[in-house]
mmCIF file of C-alpha atoms and ligand atoms in Angstrom:
data_model
loop_
_atom_site.group_PDB
_atom_site.id
_atom_site.type_symbol
_atom_site.label_atom_id
_atom_site.label_comp_id
_atom_site.label_asym_id
_atom_site.label_seq_id
_atom_site.Cartn_x
_atom_site.Cartn_y
_atom_site.Cartn_z
ATOM 1 C CA UNK E 1 -26.728 -2.088 -29.690
ATOM 2 C CA UNK E 2 -25.097 -1.521 -26.314
ATOM 3 C CA UNK E 3 -21.657 0.039 -26.718
ATOM 4 C CA UNK E 4 -18.926 1.599 -24.574
ATOM 5 C CA UNK E 5 -16.970 2.930 -27.532
ATOM 6 C CA UNK E 6 -17.784 6.573 -26.875
ATOM 7 C CA UNK E 7 -16.401 6.386 -23.337
ATOM 8 C CA UNK E 8 -13.291 4.580 -24.589
ATOM 9 C CA UNK E 9 -12.768 7.234 -27.285
ATOM 10 C CA UNK E 10 -12.939 9.966 -24.663
ATOM 11 C CA UNK E 11 -10.303 8.183 -22.595
ATOM 12 C CA UNK E 12 -8.039 7.874 -25.647
ATOM 13 C CA UNK E 13 -8.413 11.543 -26.496
ATOM 14 C CA UNK E 14 -7.404 12.671 -23.018
ATOM 15 C CA UNK E 15 -4.429 10.257 -22.826
ATOM 16 C CA UNK E 16 -6.150 8.346 -20.071
ATOM 17 C CA UNK E 17 -6.659 5.110 -21.953
ATOM 18 C CA UNK E 18 -5.127 2.094 -20.235
ATOM 19 C CA UNK E 19 -4.033 -1.258 -21.579
ATOM 20 C CA UNK E 20 -2.385 -4.133 -19.794
ATOM 21 C CA UNK E 21 0.916 -5.243 -21.308
ATOM 22 C CA UNK E 22 3.454 -7.968 -20.766
ATOM 23 C CA UNK E 23 6.914 -6.445 -20.470
ATOM 24 C CA UNK E 24 10.153 -8.112 -21.395
ATOM 25 C CA UNK E 25 11.662 -9.697 -18.267
ATOM 26 C CA UNK E 26 15.050 -8.179 -19.082
ATOM 27 C CA UNK E 27 13.698 -4.682 -18.539
ATOM 28 C CA UNK E 28 14.872 -3.345 -15.183
ATOM 29 C CA UNK E 29 11.894 -2.947 -12.900
ATOM 30 C CA UNK E 30 11.545 0.438 -11.223
ATOM 31 C CA UNK E 31 7.765 0.560 -11.466
ATOM 32 C CA UNK E 32 6.403 -2.282 -9.355
ATOM 33 C CA UNK E 33 5.750 -2.503 -5.621
ATOM 34 C CA UNK E 34 8.179 -5.380 -5.142
ATOM 35 C CA UNK E 35 10.094 -3.007 -2.866
ATOM 36 C CA UNK E 36 12.596 -5.464 -1.487
ATOM 37 C CA UNK E 37 13.052 -7.542 -4.625
ATOM 38 C CA UNK E 38 11.554 -10.672 -3.049
ATOM 39 C CA UNK E 39 9.589 -11.518 -6.195
ATOM 40 C CA UNK E 40 12.726 -13.110 -7.646
ATOM 41 C CA UNK E 41 13.927 -14.959 -4.540
ATOM 42 C CA UNK E 42 13.623 -18.599 -5.538
ATOM 43 C CA UNK E 43 15.080 -19.874 -2.259
ATOM 44 C CA UNK E 44 12.182 -18.440 -0.269
ATOM 45 C CA UNK E 45 9.723 -19.661 -2.875
ATOM 46 C CA UNK E 46 11.127 -23.194 -2.582
ATOM 47 C CA UNK E 47 10.878 -23.069 1.212
ATOM 48 C CA UNK E 48 7.201 -22.156 0.929
ATOM 49 C CA UNK E 49 6.550 -24.901 -1.653
ATOM 50 C CA UNK E 50 8.247 -27.497 0.545
ATOM 51 C CA UNK E 51 6.185 -26.459 3.542
ATOM 52 C CA UNK E 52 2.942 -26.548 1.583
ATOM 53 C CA UNK E 53 3.690 -29.953 0.089
ATOM 54 C CA UNK E 54 3.727 -31.392 3.615
ATOM 55 C CA UNK E 55 0.048 -30.508 3.969
ATOM 56 C CA UNK E 56 -2.911 -32.664 3.031
ATOM 57 C CA UNK E 57 -4.870 -29.737 1.576
ATOM 58 C CA UNK E 58 -3.099 -27.465 -0.871
ATOM 59 C CA UNK E 59 -5.895 -24.999 -1.492
ATOM 60 C CA UNK E 60 -8.217 -23.247 0.956
ATOM 61 C CA UNK E 61 -11.417 -24.792 -0.487
ATOM 62 C CA UNK E 62 -13.857 -22.546 1.378
ATOM 63 C CA UNK E 63 -14.283 -19.315 3.293
ATOM 64 C CA UNK E 64 -12.402 -18.860 6.585
ATOM 65 C CA UNK E 65 -15.763 -19.154 8.315
ATOM 66 C CA UNK E 66 -16.702 -22.509 6.757
ATOM 67 C CA UNK E 67 -13.677 -24.804 6.830
ATOM 68 C CA UNK E 68 -11.170 -22.860 4.753
ATOM 69 C CA UNK E 69 -9.180 -21.718 7.803
ATOM 70 C CA UNK E 70 -5.920 -23.637 8.102
ATOM 71 C CA UNK E 71 -2.990 -23.900 10.494
ATOM 72 C CA UNK E 72 -0.917 -22.024 7.888
ATOM 73 C CA UNK E 73 -3.253 -19.006 8.038
ATOM 74 C CA UNK E 74 -3.204 -19.084 11.812
ATOM 75 C CA UNK E 75 0.575 -19.387 12.062
ATOM 76 C CA UNK E 76 1.026 -16.307 9.888
ATOM 77 C CA UNK E 77 -1.648 -14.358 11.799
ATOM 78 C CA UNK E 78 0.068 -15.206 15.099
ATOM 79 C CA UNK E 79 3.455 -14.072 13.823
ATOM 80 C CA UNK E 80 2.022 -10.805 12.477
ATOM 81 C CA UNK E 81 0.100 -9.912 15.611
ATOM 82 C CA UNK E 82 2.972 -10.822 17.919
ATOM 83 C CA UNK E 83 5.651 -8.818 16.102
ATOM 84 C CA UNK E 84 3.372 -5.842 15.433
ATOM 85 C CA UNK E 85 2.123 -5.948 19.044
ATOM 86 C CA UNK E 86 -1.574 -6.142 18.142
ATOM 87 C CA UNK E 87 -3.978 -8.335 20.073
ATOM 88 C CA UNK E 88 -5.285 -10.227 17.079
ATOM 89 C CA UNK E 89 -5.059 -10.681 13.302
ATOM 90 C CA UNK E 90 -7.036 -12.005 10.371
ATOM 91 C CA UNK E 91 -5.869 -12.770 6.838
ATOM 92 C CA UNK E 92 -7.925 -11.445 3.923
ATOM 93 C CA UNK E 93 -7.901 -12.233 0.181
ATOM 94 C CA UNK E 94 -6.421 -8.882 -0.886
ATOM 95 C CA UNK E 95 -5.853 -5.328 0.283
ATOM 96 C CA UNK E 96 -8.763 -4.218 -1.861
ATOM 97 C CA UNK E 97 -11.051 -6.667 -0.058
ATOM 98 C CA UNK E 98 -9.585 -5.688 3.317
ATOM 99 C CA UNK E 99 -10.498 -2.025 2.804
ATOM 100 C CA UNK E 100 -13.994 -2.967 1.653
ATOM 101 C CA UNK E 101 -14.313 -5.267 4.686
ATOM 102 C CA UNK E 102 -13.262 -2.623 7.195
ATOM 103 C CA UNK E 103 -15.142 0.388 5.887
ATOM 104 C CA UNK E 104 -18.339 -1.329 4.756
ATOM 105 C CA UNK E 105 -18.775 -3.314 7.952
ATOM 106 C CA UNK E 106 -17.522 -0.900 10.604
ATOM 107 C CA UNK E 107 -19.169 2.375 9.572
ATOM 108 C CA UNK E 108 -22.703 1.762 10.826
ATOM 109 C CA UNK E 109 -25.661 4.136 10.559
ATOM 110 C CA UNK E 110 -24.722 6.634 13.256
ATOM 111 C CA UNK E 111 -20.955 6.495 12.754
ATOM 112 C CA UNK E 112 -18.672 8.938 10.968
ATOM 113 C CA UNK E 113 -15.669 8.065 8.840
ATOM 114 C CA UNK E 114 -12.985 10.732 8.340
ATOM 115 C CA UNK E 115 -10.866 9.731 5.370
ATOM 116 C CA UNK E 116 -7.830 11.290 3.671
ATOM 117 C CA UNK E 117 -8.647 12.511 0.154
ATOM 118 C CA UNK E 118 -5.722 10.469 -1.209
ATOM 119 C CA UNK E 119 -6.779 7.193 0.412
ATOM 120 C CA UNK E 120 -6.600 4.205 -1.921
ATOM 121 C CA UNK E 121 -9.381 3.672 -4.479
ATOM 122 C CA UNK E 122 -10.581 0.567 -2.594
ATOM 123 C CA UNK E 123 -11.276 2.645 0.522
ATOM 124 C CA UNK E 124 -12.937 5.399 -1.482
ATOM 125 C CA UNK E 125 -15.104 2.818 -3.234
ATOM 126 C CA UNK E 126 -16.023 1.353 0.148
ATOM 127 C CA UNK E 127 -17.287 4.744 1.337
ATOM 128 C CA UNK E 128 -20.197 4.256 -1.090
ATOM 129 C CA UNK E 129 -21.098 1.116 0.826
ATOM 130 C CA UNK E 130 -20.762 2.619 4.307
ATOM 131 C CA UNK E 131 -24.050 3.346 6.026
ATOM 132 C CA UNK E 132 -22.782 6.257 8.102
ATOM 133 C CA UNK E 133 -21.524 9.705 7.202
ATOM 134 C CA UNK E 134 -18.244 10.079 5.303
ATOM 135 C CA UNK E 135 -16.074 13.183 5.690
ATOM 136 C CA UNK E 136 -13.081 13.633 3.393
ATOM 137 C CA UNK E 137 -10.200 15.737 4.717
ATOM 138 C CA UNK E 138 -7.280 17.309 2.857
ATOM 139 C CA UNK E 139 -4.340 15.056 2.159
ATOM 140 C CA UNK E 140 -2.089 14.574 5.201
ATOM 141 C CA UNK E 141 -3.553 17.745 6.736
ATOM 142 C CA UNK E 142 -4.170 16.998 10.408
ATOM 143 C CA UNK E 143 -5.311 20.574 11.040
ATOM 144 C CA UNK E 144 -8.058 20.181 8.455
ATOM 145 C CA UNK E 145 -8.974 16.876 10.083
ATOM 146 C CA UNK E 146 -9.188 18.462 13.528
ATOM 147 C CA UNK E 147 -11.468 21.203 12.186
ATOM 148 C CA UNK E 148 -13.719 18.519 10.728
ATOM 149 C CA UNK E 149 -13.679 16.513 13.970
ATOM 150 C CA UNK E 150 -14.758 19.653 15.843
ATOM 151 C CA UNK E 151 -17.352 20.603 13.235
ATOM 152 C CA UNK E 152 -19.019 17.204 13.590
ATOM 153 C CA UNK E 153 -18.687 17.045 17.393
ATOM 154 C CA UNK E 154 -16.751 13.853 16.904
ATOM 155 C CA UNK E 155 -16.786 12.970 20.594
ATOM 156 C CA UNK E 156 -20.539 12.409 20.394
ATOM 157 C CA UNK E 157 -20.213 9.716 17.766
ATOM 158 C CA UNK E 158 -18.378 6.517 17.073
ATOM 159 C CA UNK E 159 -15.744 7.644 14.552
ATOM 160 C CA UNK E 160 -12.940 6.271 12.464
ATOM 161 C CA UNK E 161 -9.982 8.098 10.883
ATOM 162 C CA UNK E 162 -8.596 6.399 7.772
ATOM 163 C CA UNK E 163 -5.094 7.164 6.522
ATOM 164 C CA UNK E 164 -2.262 5.434 4.681
ATOM 165 C CA UNK E 165 1.115 4.906 6.354
ATOM 166 C CA UNK E 166 3.002 5.748 3.157
ATOM 167 C CA UNK E 167 0.887 7.138 0.344
ATOM 168 C CA UNK E 168 1.010 4.978 -2.727
ATOM 169 C CA UNK E 169 1.531 7.702 -5.283
ATOM 170 C CA UNK E 170 3.515 10.482 -3.594
ATOM 171 C CA UNK E 171 5.373 8.203 -1.181
ATOM 172 C CA UNK E 172 4.894 10.627 1.721
ATOM 173 C CA UNK E 173 4.371 9.424 5.291
ATOM 174 C CA UNK E 174 1.300 10.300 7.386
ATOM 175 C CA UNK E 175 2.356 12.489 10.351
ATOM 176 C CA UNK E 176 2.161 11.188 13.914
ATOM 177 C CA UNK E 177 -0.429 13.867 14.727
ATOM 178 C CA UNK E 178 -3.125 11.615 13.270
ATOM 179 C CA UNK E 179 -2.540 9.274 16.162
ATOM 180 C CA UNK E 180 -2.721 12.159 18.645
ATOM 181 C CA UNK E 181 -6.071 13.208 17.160
ATOM 182 C CA UNK E 182 -7.423 9.676 17.257
ATOM 183 C CA UNK E 183 -6.561 9.519 20.961
ATOM 184 C CA UNK E 184 -7.922 13.011 21.697
ATOM 185 C CA UNK E 185 -11.256 12.360 19.936
ATOM 186 C CA UNK E 186 -11.549 8.707 20.964
ATOM 187 C CA UNK E 187 -11.581 7.676 17.330
ATOM 188 C CA UNK E 188 -10.565 4.401 15.726
ATOM 189 C CA UNK E 189 -7.420 4.883 13.637
ATOM 190 C CA UNK E 190 -7.247 2.764 10.492
ATOM 191 C CA UNK E 191 -3.849 2.771 8.809
ATOM 192 C CA UNK E 192 -3.507 1.217 5.370
ATOM 193 C CA UNK E 193 0.087 -0.005 5.428
ATOM 194 C CA UNK E 194 0.254 -1.360 1.879
ATOM 195 C CA UNK E 195 3.349 0.741 1.105
ATOM 196 C CA UNK E 196 4.844 1.099 4.582
ATOM 197 C CA UNK E 197 5.072 -2.470 5.916
ATOM 198 C CA UNK E 198 8.530 -3.806 5.132
ATOM 199 C CA UNK E 199 9.776 -0.346 4.169
ATOM 200 C CA UNK E 200 9.715 2.030 7.166
ATOM 201 C CA UNK E 201 10.277 1.765 10.915
ATOM 202 C CA UNK E 202 13.226 0.557 12.998
ATOM 203 C CA UNK E 203 11.924 -2.997 12.631
ATOM 204 C CA UNK E 204 10.586 -2.492 9.086
ATOM 205 C CA UNK E 205 7.074 -3.091 10.400
ATOM 206 C CA UNK E 206 5.607 0.111 9.002
ATOM 207 C CA UNK E 207 3.863 3.241 10.238
ATOM 208 C CA UNK E 208 3.196 2.318 13.883
ATOM 209 C CA UNK E 209 6.781 1.131 14.160
ATOM 210 C CA UNK E 210 8.125 4.297 12.470
ATOM 211 C CA UNK E 211 6.400 6.558 15.010
ATOM 212 C CA UNK E 212 6.975 4.187 17.942
ATOM 213 C CA UNK E 213 3.255 3.881 18.604
ATOM 214 C CA UNK E 214 2.281 0.937 20.788
ATOM 215 C CA UNK E 215 -1.021 -0.305 19.376
ATOM 216 C CA UNK E 216 -4.073 -0.115 21.631
ATOM 217 C CA UNK E 217 -7.773 -1.010 21.336
ATOM 218 C CA UNK E 218 -8.582 1.798 18.876
ATOM 219 C CA UNK E 219 -5.807 1.004 16.419
ATOM 220 C CA UNK E 220 -6.186 -0.960 13.212
ATOM 221 C CA UNK E 221 -3.454 -1.860 10.767
ATOM 222 C CA UNK E 222 -4.239 -3.152 7.301
ATOM 223 C CA UNK E 223 -1.289 -4.608 5.422
ATOM 224 C CA UNK E 224 -0.941 -6.171 1.999
ATOM 225 C CA UNK E 225 1.208 -9.088 0.912
ATOM 226 C CA UNK E 226 1.579 -8.131 -2.750
ATOM 227 C CA UNK E 227 4.163 -5.435 -2.193
ATOM 228 C CA UNK E 228 7.250 -5.598 0.080
ATOM 229 C CA UNK E 229 6.163 -9.052 1.289
ATOM 230 C CA UNK E 230 6.532 -10.474 -2.220
ATOM 231 C CA UNK E 231 3.335 -12.532 -2.325
ATOM 232 C CA UNK E 232 -0.405 -11.838 -2.672
ATOM 233 C CA UNK E 233 -3.149 -11.223 -0.128
ATOM 234 C CA UNK E 234 -3.633 -9.044 2.934
ATOM 235 C CA UNK E 235 -4.161 -8.982 6.690
ATOM 236 C CA UNK E 236 -5.852 -6.884 9.320
ATOM 237 C CA UNK E 237 -4.422 -6.382 12.806
ATOM 238 C CA UNK E 238 -6.627 -5.020 15.592
ATOM 239 C CA UNK E 239 -8.105 -5.753 19.016
ATOM 240 C CA UNK E 240 -9.756 -9.138 19.597
ATOM 241 C CA UNK E 241 -13.132 -7.422 19.629
ATOM 242 C CA UNK E 242 -12.654 -5.724 16.242
ATOM 243 C CA UNK E 243 -11.332 -8.907 14.624
ATOM 244 C CA UNK E 244 -14.330 -10.788 15.991
ATOM 245 C CA UNK E 245 -16.641 -8.088 14.639
ATOM 246 C CA UNK E 246 -15.053 -8.430 11.175
ATOM 247 C CA UNK E 247 -15.431 -12.213 11.332
ATOM 248 C CA UNK E 248 -19.107 -11.666 11.994
ATOM 249 C CA UNK E 249 -19.870 -8.738 9.736
ATOM 250 C CA UNK E 250 -17.327 -8.225 6.937
ATOM 251 C CA UNK E 251 -18.810 -9.734 3.793
ATOM 252 C CA UNK E 252 -15.511 -10.243 1.886
ATOM 253 C CA UNK E 253 -14.274 -12.274 4.870
ATOM 254 C CA UNK E 254 -17.448 -14.286 5.361
ATOM 255 C CA UNK E 255 -18.470 -14.841 1.745
ATOM 256 C CA UNK E 256 -15.149 -15.139 -0.054
ATOM 257 C CA UNK E 257 -12.768 -18.095 -0.287
ATOM 258 C CA UNK E 258 -9.967 -17.956 2.305
ATOM 259 C CA UNK E 259 -6.592 -16.614 1.079
ATOM 260 C CA UNK E 260 -4.472 -18.976 -0.991
ATOM 261 C CA UNK E 261 -2.421 -21.299 1.220
ATOM 262 C CA UNK E 262 0.624 -20.932 -0.973
ATOM 263 C CA UNK E 263 0.503 -17.130 -0.954
ATOM 264 C CA UNK E 264 0.163 -17.077 2.830
ATOM 265 C CA UNK E 265 3.018 -19.540 3.323
ATOM 266 C CA UNK E 266 5.233 -17.572 0.954
ATOM 267 C CA UNK E 267 4.365 -14.339 2.770
ATOM 268 C CA UNK E 268 5.204 -16.044 6.076
ATOM 269 C CA UNK E 269 8.709 -16.989 4.928
ATOM 270 C CA UNK E 270 9.269 -13.636 3.230
ATOM 271 C CA UNK E 271 8.152 -11.780 6.359
ATOM 272 C CA UNK E 272 10.539 -13.870 8.459
ATOM 273 C CA UNK E 273 13.328 -13.131 5.981
ATOM 274 C CA UNK E 274 12.673 -9.375 6.221
ATOM 275 C CA UNK E 275 12.764 -9.414 10.016
ATOM 276 C CA UNK E 276 15.937 -11.524 10.105
ATOM 277 C CA UNK E 277 17.719 -9.294 7.582
ATOM 278 C CA UNK E 278 16.375 -5.947 8.701
ATOM 279 C CA UNK E 279 19.728 -4.237 9.304
ATOM 280 C CA UNK E 280 20.995 -5.019 5.813
ATOM 281 C CA UNK E 281 17.660 -4.058 4.239
ATOM 282 C CA UNK E 282 17.441 -0.768 6.137
ATOM 283 C CA UNK E 283 20.997 0.157 5.115
ATOM 284 C CA UNK E 284 20.186 -0.428 1.458
ATOM 285 C CA UNK E 285 16.965 1.588 1.703
ATOM 286 C CA UNK E 286 18.896 4.501 3.246
ATOM 287 C CA UNK E 287 21.615 4.242 0.632
ATOM 288 C CA UNK E 288 19.105 4.567 -2.225
ATOM 289 C CA UNK E 289 17.266 7.404 -0.495
ATOM 290 C CA UNK E 290 20.578 9.272 -0.092
ATOM 291 C CA UNK E 291 21.378 8.852 -3.770
ATOM 292 C CA UNK E 292 18.003 10.402 -4.691
ATOM 293 C CA UNK E 293 18.636 13.296 -2.332
ATOM 294 C CA UNK E 294 22.120 13.872 -3.698
ATOM 295 C CA UNK E 295 21.286 13.819 -7.400
ATOM 296 C CA UNK E 296 17.626 14.826 -7.635
ATOM 297 C CA UNK E 297 17.410 16.827 -4.406
ATOM 298 C CA UNK E 298 14.212 15.026 -3.436
ATOM 299 C CA UNK E 299 13.646 13.951 0.173
ATOM 300 C CA UNK E 300 12.313 10.408 0.086
ATOM 301 C CA UNK E 301 11.288 8.609 3.257
ATOM 302 C CA UNK E 302 9.896 5.527 1.550
ATOM 303 C CA UNK E 303 10.902 3.768 -1.662
ATOM 304 C CA UNK E 304 8.544 5.788 -3.866
ATOM 305 C CA UNK E 305 9.981 8.769 -5.732
ATOM 306 C CA UNK E 306 7.249 10.946 -7.238
ATOM 307 C CA UNK E 307 8.273 13.501 -9.850
ATOM 308 C CA UNK E 308 5.514 15.875 -10.876
ATOM 309 C CA UNK E 309 5.290 16.464 -14.625
ATOM 310 C CA UNK E 310 1.629 17.544 -14.853
ATOM 311 C CA UNK E 311 1.172 16.426 -18.435
ATOM 312 C CA UNK E 312 -0.499 13.103 -19.262
ATOM 313 C CA UNK E 313 1.194 12.777 -22.626
ATOM 314 C CA UNK E 314 4.633 13.777 -21.393
ATOM 315 C CA UNK E 315 4.760 11.164 -18.636
ATOM 316 C CA UNK E 316 3.926 8.532 -21.233
ATOM 317 C CA UNK E 317 6.636 9.843 -23.549
ATOM 318 C CA UNK E 318 9.241 9.816 -20.779
ATOM 319 C CA UNK E 319 8.197 6.324 -19.765
ATOM 320 C CA UNK E 320 8.529 5.180 -23.394
ATOM 321 C CA UNK E 321 11.961 6.791 -23.704
ATOM 322 C CA UNK E 322 13.209 4.993 -20.573
ATOM 323 C CA UNK E 323 11.715 1.719 -21.770
ATOM 324 C CA UNK E 324 13.829 1.988 -24.887
ATOM 325 C CA UNK E 325 16.843 2.364 -22.596
ATOM 326 C CA UNK E 326 15.852 -0.800 -20.706
ATOM 327 C CA UNK E 327 14.075 0.603 -17.624
ATOM 328 C CA UNK E 328 10.447 0.689 -16.629
ATOM 329 C CA UNK E 329 9.108 3.416 -14.361
ATOM 330 C CA UNK E 330 5.514 4.347 -13.549
ATOM 331 C CA UNK E 331 3.663 6.987 -15.595
ATOM 332 C CA UNK E 332 0.702 7.857 -13.377
ATOM 333 C CA UNK E 333 -2.030 9.990 -14.890
ATOM 334 C CA UNK E 334 -5.340 11.503 -13.932
ATOM 335 C CA UNK E 335 -7.665 10.421 -12.432
ATOM 336 C CA UNK E 336 -5.312 8.267 -10.312
ATOM 337 C CA UNK E 337 -3.455 11.482 -9.375
ATOM 338 C CA UNK E 338 -4.485 15.128 -9.733
ATOM 339 C CA UNK E 339 -1.366 16.026 -11.729
ATOM 340 C CA UNK E 340 0.512 13.456 -13.797
ATOM 341 C CA UNK E 341 3.669 12.105 -12.150
ATOM 342 C CA UNK E 342 6.546 9.792 -12.847
ATOM 343 C CA UNK E 343 6.563 7.175 -10.090
ATOM 344 C CA UNK E 344 10.019 5.702 -9.687
ATOM 345 C CA UNK E 345 10.459 2.842 -7.262
ATOM 346 C CA UNK E 346 13.955 2.676 -5.853
ATOM 347 C CA UNK E 347 13.735 -1.041 -5.150
ATOM 348 C CA UNK E 348 16.323 -2.633 -2.920
ATOM 349 C CA UNK E 349 17.554 -4.957 -5.656
ATOM 350 C CA UNK E 350 18.374 -2.163 -8.123
ATOM 351 C CA UNK E 351 22.082 -1.948 -8.897
ATOM 352 C CA UNK E 352 23.715 1.394 -8.118
ATOM 353 C CA UNK E 353 24.867 1.848 -11.706
ATOM 354 C CA UNK E 354 21.290 1.386 -12.964
ATOM 355 C CA UNK E 355 19.891 3.808 -10.426
ATOM 356 C CA UNK E 356 22.468 6.414 -11.436
ATOM 357 C CA UNK E 357 21.714 5.918 -15.109
ATOM 358 C CA UNK E 358 17.971 6.388 -14.593
ATOM 359 C CA UNK E 359 18.651 9.458 -12.451
ATOM 360 C CA UNK E 360 20.749 10.894 -15.254
ATOM 361 C CA UNK E 361 17.866 10.514 -17.739
ATOM 362 C CA UNK E 362 15.396 11.947 -15.245
ATOM 363 C CA UNK E 363 17.601 14.969 -14.556
ATOM 364 C CA UNK E 364 17.594 15.740 -18.252
ATOM 365 C CA UNK E 365 13.812 15.789 -18.379
ATOM 366 C CA UNK E 366 13.376 17.524 -15.080
ATOM 367 C CA UNK E 367 15.540 20.441 -16.055
ATOM 368 C CA UNK E 368 14.289 20.359 -19.642
ATOM 369 C CA UNK E 369 17.756 19.591 -20.881
ATOM 370 C CA UNK E 370 16.250 16.905 -23.034
ATOM 371 C CA UNK E 371 13.371 17.412 -25.434
ATOM 372 C CA UNK E 372 11.379 14.429 -26.560
HETATM 373 C C1 LIG G 401 -2.667 1.863 -0.470
HETATM 374 C C2 LIG G 401 -3.216 0.605 -1.033
HETATM 375 N N1 LIG G 401 -4.191 -0.034 -0.363
HETATM 376 C C3 LIG G 401 -4.726 -1.166 -0.831
HETATM 377 C C4 LIG G 401 -4.313 -1.716 -2.024
HETATM 378 C C5 LIG G 401 -4.946 -2.963 -2.529
HETATM 379 O O1 LIG G 401 -4.144 -4.053 -2.210
HETATM 380 P P1 LIG G 401 -4.197 -5.397 -3.073
HETATM 381 O O2 LIG G 401 -3.351 -5.166 -4.267
HETATM 382 O O3 LIG G 401 -3.661 -6.428 -2.147
HETATM 383 O O4 LIG G 401 -5.627 -5.626 -3.430
HETATM 384 C C6 LIG G 401 -3.298 -1.102 -2.747
HETATM 385 C C7 LIG G 401 -2.848 -1.697 -4.016
HETATM 386 O O5 LIG G 401 -2.159 -1.156 -4.815
HETATM 387 C C8 LIG G 401 -2.738 0.100 -2.252
HETATM 388 O O6 LIG G 401 -1.787 0.746 -2.922
#
């Protein structure tokens, strides 16, 4: 008989076994990627519902390339490309599909992809589908990248550099030097902005905004809607030529149903809300970052606080302890990260008193004042 029990037993033994759970809604959320707390904003949800109910078709029905493309998709694409200053945009079903789309379709036989070792699992998976060569460089290490670019005579090839704006686990920001290298070596720069859009930059637009980079032909931005934008789905911003290439070559765009009309409409209103309220949102982000600096002495530039514990069982125990106190934080284990971490999301809707209480518990564990 075919069985996977042995593999599951191994996962259990090494504290790497996973199980999806439904948590009590009264538990205070400091684990999800709902960075700005939009997942509970019923007013915005109602606006999106009202808008959608005006339409004849309520679901996309087909791929973007058949007749699933609607005015609602286009309106959102136009808003995204205009505000982010990219030539063109295309919506995609999810960030996972967007990474597969970009890497699988764009890395042709003679091309080289240079990718950060901590790039999201969807991008790493896509490297198996890429036809060209894939070179992995050390996390956020632009010197290592430059050595690799030189080693492979990057100027003789069509190349792409793939990084994340804010890294999903450690919450650190990719340095601006990656853009300098992309320009110097005439490389396409792909930035996965899943955790940076809506969180960093003077206009809360993400990594390009944070470093004041005006997008040009070689720049690509991939953003997701399931995080700060409080919805589900993704988008790709790039030159007209690259977007047209994706429309013609990227299988998850051609052969998958167009993104949900409701999710896109909700993301549209949420995005508008973020832009209109950016000053207030930025102030709150800074306030929470300052609290983390003051009490935990950790410099945070995003809304992800990573605390290294390096023990798979211990992160689970700490998570369980906090759950009993009414808070949920992330317990991230190998293989997702090299060393187990607590991932605490200092969401904008967290009350100061709750943040301080969680910090107090974390301080106890961090300085071993509390034994489990
Ligand atoms: C950095 C990064 N890229 C891509 C994705 C995938 O996005 P989605 O959840 O929309 O599939 C995620 C999801 O967690 C992510 O963290």
